[in-house]
Coordinates of C-alpha atoms in Angstrom, one line a residue:
V814 CA 14.3 85.6 102.3
P815 CA 15.4 89.2 102.5
G816 CA 18.2 88.3 104.9
L817 CA 19.5 85.8 102.4
T818 CA 19.4 88.4 99.6
F819 CA 21.3 90.8 101.9
A820 CA 23.9 88.2 102.7
R821 CA 24.5 87.5 99.0
R822 CA 24.9 91.2 98.3
L823 CA 27.4 91.6 101.2
R824 CA 29.4 88.6 99.9
A825 CA 29.3 89.9 96.3
D826 CA 30.6 93.4 97.2
Q827 CA 34.4 93.6 97.5
R828 CA 34.1 96.2 100.4
T829 CA 32.0 93.8 102.6
R830 CA 32.8 90.3 101.4
D831 CA 35.0 89.5 104.4
I832 CA 32.7 90.7 107.2
S833 CA 31.1 88.1 109.5
I834 CA 27.4 87.4 109.0
V835 CA 25.2 85.9 111.7
L836 CA 21.6 85.4 110.6
L837 CA 18.9 85.6 113.4
T838 CA 15.7 84.0 112.3
A839 CA 12.6 82.1 113.3
R840 CA 13.0 79.7 110.4
A841 CA 14.4 76.5 111.9
E842 CA 14.1 73.9 109.1
E843 CA 17.3 72.2 108.1
Q844 CA 16.9 73.4 104.5
D845 CA 16.6 77.0 105.6
K846 CA 19.9 76.6 107.5
V847 CA 21.7 75.0 104.6
T848 CA 20.4 77.7 102.2
A849 CA 21.5 80.5 104.5
L850 CA 25.0 79.0 105.0
E851 CA 25.4 78.5 101.3
S852 CA 24.3 82.1 100.7
G853 CA 27.3 83.3 102.7
A854 CA 26.2 83.4 106.3
D855 CA 28.9 82.4 108.9
D856 CA 26.3 81.3 111.4
Y857 CA 22.6 80.8 111.8
V858 CA 20.8 81.4 115.1
T859 CA 17.1 80.4 115.5
K860 CA 14.6 82.1 117.8
P861 CA 14.2 81.9 120.6
F862 CA 17.8 82.3 121.7
S863 CA 19.5 83.6 124.8
I864 CA 21.8 86.6 124.9
P865 CA 24.7 84.4 126.2
Q866 CA 24.2 82.0 123.2
L867 CA 24.2 84.9 120.7
T868 CA 27.2 86.5 122.3
S869 CA 29.1 83.3 122.2
R870 CA 28.3 82.7 118.5
V871 CA 29.3 86.3 117.6
R872 CA 32.6 85.9 119.5
A873 CA 33.3 82.7 117.6
C874 CA 32.7 84.4 114.3
L875 CA 34.9 87.3 115.2
A876 CA 37.7 84.9 116.3
R877 CA 37.5 82.9 113.0
S878 CA 37.6 86.2 111.0
Q879 CA 40.8 87.3 112.7
R880 CA 42.7 84.1 111.8
P881 CA 45.5 84.6 109.2

């Protein structure tokens, strides 16, 4: 759960609340994903994952964060 704690801290801090957060984890249960997204993560990637998949998800988060 340290990643969730970190995500909550980032969202609570005015200086970092708008950055994109992509959590990389081995926890693949639905409740883990729901909890992470409710904690402020923009995306949730479970291991194993490919570099193209991760790159695509990061690009999508960056594109969403640049919308007005």
